[in-house]
Amino acid sequence: MMANEGRQVPEIIKLLDWVDNTDHYFVVMERSFPCMDLSSFMKLHGGILDEQTARHVMRQVIHAAQISCKRGVLHLDIKLENLLVNHKTMEVKLTDFGCGALMKKTAFKVFSGTEL
């Protein structure tokens, strides 16, 4: 919710609604269409991106991460599968804040996210 507070940021997936049950959550997010995760997008392009495309994608990812941090949320799991790319417009959206944490002034001591 905190990553979506304030002005809508096109690089962050929009949270539309959520329900907290005793043993799970229901989360409703915008449907970004047409899109695919960045891993699939790269496979479609031979597994690599040219420098101009990579810069365009990374600028959007960095902007999303900066806004999230300014809003008090550290994503903790930015990876190809958590970045949606609209292959027609080349807009990128950061999604899956499930491993996210509230920002704090001290170091994180417990790992969250996808292990490599």
JSON list of C-alpha atoms in Angstrom, two decimals:
[
{"chain": "A", "resi": 1, "resn": "MET", "atom": "CA", "xyz": [0.00, 0.00, 0.00]},
{"chain": "A", "resi": 2, "resn": "MET", "atom": "CA", "xyz": [2.81, 2.41, 0.88]},
{"chain": "A", "resi": 3, "resn": "ALA", "atom": "CA", "xyz": [4.50, 2.00, -2.52]},
{"chain": "A", "resi": 4, "resn": "ASN", "atom": "CA", "xyz": [1.20, 3.14, -4.10]},
{"chain": "A", "resi": 5, "resn": "GLU", "atom": "CA", "xyz": [0.61, 6.15, -1.84]},
{"chain": "A", "resi": 6, "resn": "GLY", "atom": "CA", "xyz": [0.59, 9.58, -3.41]},
{"chain": "A", "resi": 7, "resn": "ARG", "atom": "CA", "xyz": [0.79, 10.35, -7.10]},
{"chain": "A", "resi": 8, "resn": "GLN", "atom": "CA", "xyz": [0.47, 7.31, -9.38]},
{"chain": "A", "resi": 9, "resn": "VAL", "atom": "CA", "xyz": [3.88, 6.19, -10.62]},
{"chain": "A", "resi": 10, "resn": "PRO", "atom": "CA", "xyz": [3.64, 4.34, -13.94]},
{"chain": "A", "resi": 11, "resn": "GLU", "atom": "CA", "xyz": [6.71, 2.22, -13.12]},
{"chain": "A", "resi": 12, "resn": "ILE", "atom": "CA", "xyz": [5.07, 0.65, -10.04]},
{"chain": "A", "resi": 13, "resn": "ILE", "atom": "CA", "xyz": [2.20, -1.82, -10.44]},
{"chain": "A", "resi": 14, "resn": "LYS", "atom": "CA", "xyz": [-0.99, -0.30, -9.07]},
{"chain": "A", "resi": 15, "resn": "LEU", "atom": "CA", "xyz": [-2.61, -1.98, -6.07]},
{"chain": "A", "resi": 16, "resn": "LEU", "atom": "CA", "xyz": [-6.37, -1.82, -6.56]},
{"chain": "A", "resi": 17, "resn": "ASP", "atom": "CA", "xyz": [-7.62, -3.71, -3.50]},
{"chain": "A", "resi": 18, "resn": "TRP", "atom": "CA", "xyz": [-6.63, -6.30, -0.93]},
{"chain": "A", "resi": 19, "resn": "VAL", "atom": "CA", "xyz": [-8.23, -8.51, 1.70]},
{"chain": "A", "resi": 20, "resn": "ASP", "atom": "CA", "xyz": [-6.45, -9.89, 4.77]},
{"chain": "A", "resi": 21, "resn": "ASN", "atom": "CA", "xyz": [-7.77, -13.33, 5.82]},
{"chain": "A", "resi": 22, "resn": "THR", "atom": "CA", "xyz": [-6.46, -15.30, 8.79]},
{"chain": "A", "resi": 23, "resn": "ASP", "atom": "CA", "xyz": [-4.08, -17.48, 6.75]},
{"chain": "A", "resi": 24, "resn": "HIS", "atom": "CA", "xyz": [-3.62, -15.62, 3.43]},
{"chain": "A", "resi": 25, "resn": "TYR", "atom": "CA", "xyz": [-4.07, -12.38, 1.50]},
{"chain": "A", "resi": 26, "resn": "PHE", "atom": "CA", "xyz": [-6.03, -11.61, -1.64]},
{"chain": "A", "resi": 27, "resn": "VAL", "atom": "CA", "xyz": [-4.36, -8.91, -3.69]},
{"chain": "A", "resi": 28, "resn": "VAL", "atom": "CA", "xyz": [-5.93, -7.23, -6.73]},
{"chain": "A", "resi": 29, "resn": "MET", "atom": "CA", "xyz": [-3.53, -5.32, -8.98]},
{"chain": "A", "resi": 30, "resn": "GLU", "atom": "CA", "xyz": [-3.87, -3.57, -12.30]},
{"chain": "A", "resi": 31, "resn": "ARG", "atom": "CA", "xyz": [-3.56, -5.75, -15.37]},
{"chain": "A", "resi": 32, "resn": "SER", "atom": "CA", "xyz": [-0.79, -4.37, -17.47]},
{"chain": "A", "resi": 33, "resn": "PHE", "atom": "CA", "xyz": [-1.56, -5.45, -21.03]},
{"chain": "A", "resi": 34, "resn": "PRO", "atom": "CA", "xyz": [0.08, -6.41, -23.29]},
{"chain": "A", "resi": 35, "resn": "CYS", "atom": "CA", "xyz": [3.08, -7.35, -21.22]},
{"chain": "A", "resi": 36, "resn": "MET", "atom": "CA", "xyz": [5.45, -10.10, -20.18]},
{"chain": "A", "resi": 37, "resn": "ASP", "atom": "CA", "xyz": [8.09, -10.40, -17.50]},
{"chain": "A", "resi": 38, "resn": "LEU", "atom": "CA", "xyz": [11.55, -9.17, -18.41]},
{"chain": "A", "resi": 39, "resn": "SER", "atom": "CA", "xyz": [12.96, -12.71, -18.45]},
{"chain": "A", "resi": 40, "resn": "SER", "atom": "CA", "xyz": [10.47, -13.75, -21.14]},
{"chain": "A", "resi": 41, "resn": "PHE", "atom": "CA", "xyz": [11.06, -10.51, -23.03]},
{"chain": "A", "resi": 42, "resn": "MET", "atom": "CA", "xyz": [14.80, -11.14, -23.08]},
{"chain": "A", "resi": 43, "resn": "LYS", "atom": "CA", "xyz": [14.33, -14.76, -24.27]},
{"chain": "A", "resi": 44, "resn": "LEU", "atom": "CA", "xyz": [12.19, -13.40, -27.10]},
{"chain": "A", "resi": 45, "resn": "HIS", "atom": "CA", "xyz": [15.16, -11.21, -28.09]},
{"chain": "A", "resi": 46, "resn": "GLY", "atom": "CA", "xyz": [17.86, -13.89, -27.97]},
{"chain": "A", "resi": 47, "resn": "GLY", "atom": "CA", "xyz": [18.65, -13.56, -24.26]},
{"chain": "A", "resi": 48, "resn": "ILE", "atom": "CA", "xyz": [20.22, -10.11, -24.48]},
{"chain": "A", "resi": 49, "resn": "LEU", "atom": "CA", "xyz": [19.16, -6.49, -24.80]},
{"chain": "A", "resi": 50, "resn": "ASP", "atom": "CA", "xyz": [20.98, -3.90, -26.83]},
{"chain": "A", "resi": 51, "resn": "GLU", "atom": "CA", "xyz": [22.50, -1.09, -24.79]},
{"chain": "A", "resi": 52, "resn": "GLN", "atom": "CA", "xyz": [19.82, 1.49, -25.64]},
{"chain": "A", "resi": 53, "resn": "THR", "atom": "CA", "xyz": [16.99, -0.87, -24.61]},
{"chain": "A", "resi": 54, "resn": "ALA", "atom": "CA", "xyz": [18.82, -1.93, -21.45]},
{"chain": "A", "resi": 55, "resn": "ARG", "atom": "CA", "xyz": [19.31, 1.73, -20.45]},
{"chain": "A", "resi": 56, "resn": "HIS", "atom": "CA", "xyz": [15.64, 2.50, -21.12]},
{"chain": "A", "resi": 57, "resn": "VAL", "atom": "CA", "xyz": [14.54, -0.45, -18.98]},
{"chain": "A", "resi": 58, "resn": "MET", "atom": "CA", "xyz": [16.99, 0.24, -16.15]},
{"chain": "A", "resi": 59, "resn": "ARG", "atom": "CA", "xyz": [16.05, 3.94, -15.90]},
{"chain": "A", "resi": 60, "resn": "GLN", "atom": "CA", "xyz": [12.48, 2.87, -15.21]},
{"chain": "A", "resi": 61, "resn": "VAL", "atom": "CA", "xyz": [13.53, 0.17, -12.72]},
{"chain": "A", "resi": 62, "resn": "ILE", "atom": "CA", "xyz": [15.75, 2.62, -10.84]},
{"chain": "A", "resi": 63, "resn": "HIS", "atom": "CA", "xyz": [12.97, 5.22, -10.78]},
{"chain": "A", "resi": 64, "resn": "ALA", "atom": "CA", "xyz": [10.52, 2.65, -9.37]},
{"chain": "A", "resi": 65, "resn": "ALA", "atom": "CA", "xyz": [13.03, 1.58, -6.69]},
{"chain": "A", "resi": 66, "resn": "GLN", "atom": "CA", "xyz": [13.80, 5.20, -5.74]},
{"chain": "A", "resi": 67, "resn": "ILE", "atom": "CA", "xyz": [10.11, 6.10, -5.40]},
{"chain": "A", "resi": 68, "resn": "SER", "atom": "CA", "xyz": [9.46, 2.97, -3.34]},
{"chain": "A", "resi": 69, "resn": "CYS", "atom": "CA", "xyz": [12.30, 3.86, -0.97]},
{"chain": "A", "resi": 70, "resn": "LYS", "atom": "CA", "xyz": [11.09, 7.48, -0.69]},
{"chain": "A", "resi": 71, "resn": "ARG", "atom": "CA", "xyz": [7.69, 6.06, 0.28]},
{"chain": "A", "resi": 72, "resn": "GLY", "atom": "CA", "xyz": [9.31, 3.91, 2.97]},
{"chain": "A", "resi": 73, "resn": "VAL", "atom": "CA", "xyz": [9.33, 0.53, 1.19]},
{"chain": "A", "resi": 74, "resn": "LEU", "atom": "CA", "xyz": [12.39, -1.55, 0.27]},
{"chain": "A", "resi": 75, "resn": "HIS", "atom": "CA", "xyz": [11.39, -4.06, -2.45]},
{"chain": "A", "resi": 76, "resn": "LEU", "atom": "CA", "xyz": [14.04, -6.72, -1.59]},
{"chain": "A", "resi": 77, "resn": "ASP", "atom": "CA", "xyz": [13.32, -8.92, -4.65]},
{"chain": "A", "resi": 78, "resn": "ILE", "atom": "CA", "xyz": [13.96, -6.95, -7.83]},
{"chain": "A", "resi": 79, "resn": "LYS", "atom": "CA", "xyz": [14.63, -9.54, -10.52]},
{"chain": "A", "resi": 80, "resn": "LEU", "atom": "CA", "xyz": [13.70, -10.19, -14.14]},
{"chain": "A", "resi": 81, "resn": "GLU", "atom": "CA", "xyz": [10.51, -12.07, -13.19]},
{"chain": "A", "resi": 82, "resn": "ASN", "atom": "CA", "xyz": [9.26, -9.14, -11.06]},
{"chain": "A", "resi": 83, "resn": "LEU", "atom": "CA", "xyz": [9.55, -6.60, -13.88]},
{"chain": "A", "resi": 84, "resn": "LEU", "atom": "CA", "xyz": [6.73, -6.43, -16.41]},
{"chain": "A", "resi": 85, "resn": "VAL", "atom": "CA", "xyz": [7.50, -5.02, -19.86]},
{"chain": "A", "resi": 86, "resn": "ASN", "atom": "CA", "xyz": [4.89, -3.76, -22.29]},
{"chain": "A", "resi": 87, "resn": "HIS", "atom": "CA", "xyz": [6.60, -4.85, -25.51]},
{"chain": "A", "resi": 88, "resn": "LYS", "atom": "CA", "xyz": [4.66, -2.26, -27.57]},
{"chain": "A", "resi": 89, "resn": "THR", "atom": "CA", "xyz": [5.45, 0.83, -25.48]},
{"chain": "A", "resi": 90, "resn": "MET", "atom": "CA", "xyz": [8.56, -0.42, -23.63]},
{"chain": "A", "resi": 91, "resn": "GLU", "atom": "CA", "xyz": [7.03, 0.71, -20.32]},
{"chain": "A", "resi": 92, "resn": "VAL", "atom": "CA", "xyz": [8.32, -1.25, -17.33]},
{"chain": "A", "resi": 93, "resn": "LYS", "atom": "CA", "xyz": [6.45, -1.94, -14.09]},
{"chain": "A", "resi": 94, "resn": "LEU", "atom": "CA", "xyz": [7.90, -3.19, -10.81]},
{"chain": "A", "resi": 95, "resn": "THR", "atom": "CA", "xyz": [5.63, -5.80, -9.26]},
{"chain": "A", "resi": 96, "resn": "ASP", "atom": "CA", "xyz": [5.54, -8.36, -6.41]},
{"chain": "A", "resi": 97, "resn": "PHE", "atom": "CA", "xyz": [6.29, -6.48, -3.22]},
{"chain": "A", "resi": 98, "resn": "GLY", "atom": "CA", "xyz": [5.65, -9.70, -1.24]},
{"chain": "A", "resi": 99, "resn": "CYS", "atom": "CA", "xyz": [9.20, -9.80, 0.16]},
{"chain": "A", "resi": 100, "resn": "GLY", "atom": "CA", "xyz": [9.25, -6.04, 0.71]},
{"chain": "A", "resi": 101, "resn": "ALA", "atom": "CA", "xyz": [10.06, -4.45, 4.05]},
{"chain": "A", "resi": 102, "resn": "LEU", "atom": "CA", "xyz": [9.66, -1.08, 5.66]},
{"chain": "A", "resi": 103, "resn": "MET", "atom": "CA", "xyz": [12.75, 1.08, 5.32]},
{"chain": "A", "resi": 104, "resn": "LYS", "atom": "CA", "xyz": [14.83, 1.43, 8.48]},
{"chain": "A", "resi": 105, "resn": "LYS", "atom": "CA", "xyz": [17.98, 3.24, 9.50]},
{"chain": "A", "resi": 106, "resn": "THR", "atom": "CA", "xyz": [19.91, 0.11, 10.50]},
{"chain": "A", "resi": 107, "resn": "ALA", "atom": "CA", "xyz": [21.19, -2.77, 8.39]},
{"chain": "A", "resi": 108, "resn": "PHE", "atom": "CA", "xyz": [18.93, -5.69, 7.49]},
{"chain": "A", "resi": 109, "resn": "LYS", "atom": "CA", "xyz": [20.15, -8.89, 9.18]},
{"chain": "A", "resi": 110, "resn": "VAL", "atom": "CA", "xyz": [17.68, -11.42, 7.75]},
{"chain": "A", "resi": 111, "resn": "PHE", "atom": "CA", "xyz": [17.59, -12.32, 4.06]},
{"chain": "A", "resi": 112, "resn": "SER", "atom": "CA", "xyz": [14.32, -11.89, 2.15]},
{"chain": "A", "resi": 113, "resn": "GLY", "atom": "CA", "xyz": [13.79, -12.46, -1.54]},
{"chain": "A", "resi": 114, "resn": "THR", "atom": "CA", "xyz": [14.90, -14.99, -4.09]},
{"chain": "A", "resi": 115, "resn": "GLU", "atom": "CA", "xyz": [18.11, -16.86, -3.37]},
{"chain": "A", "resi": 116, "resn": "LEU", "atom": "CA", "xyz": [20.39, -17.26, -6.37]}
]
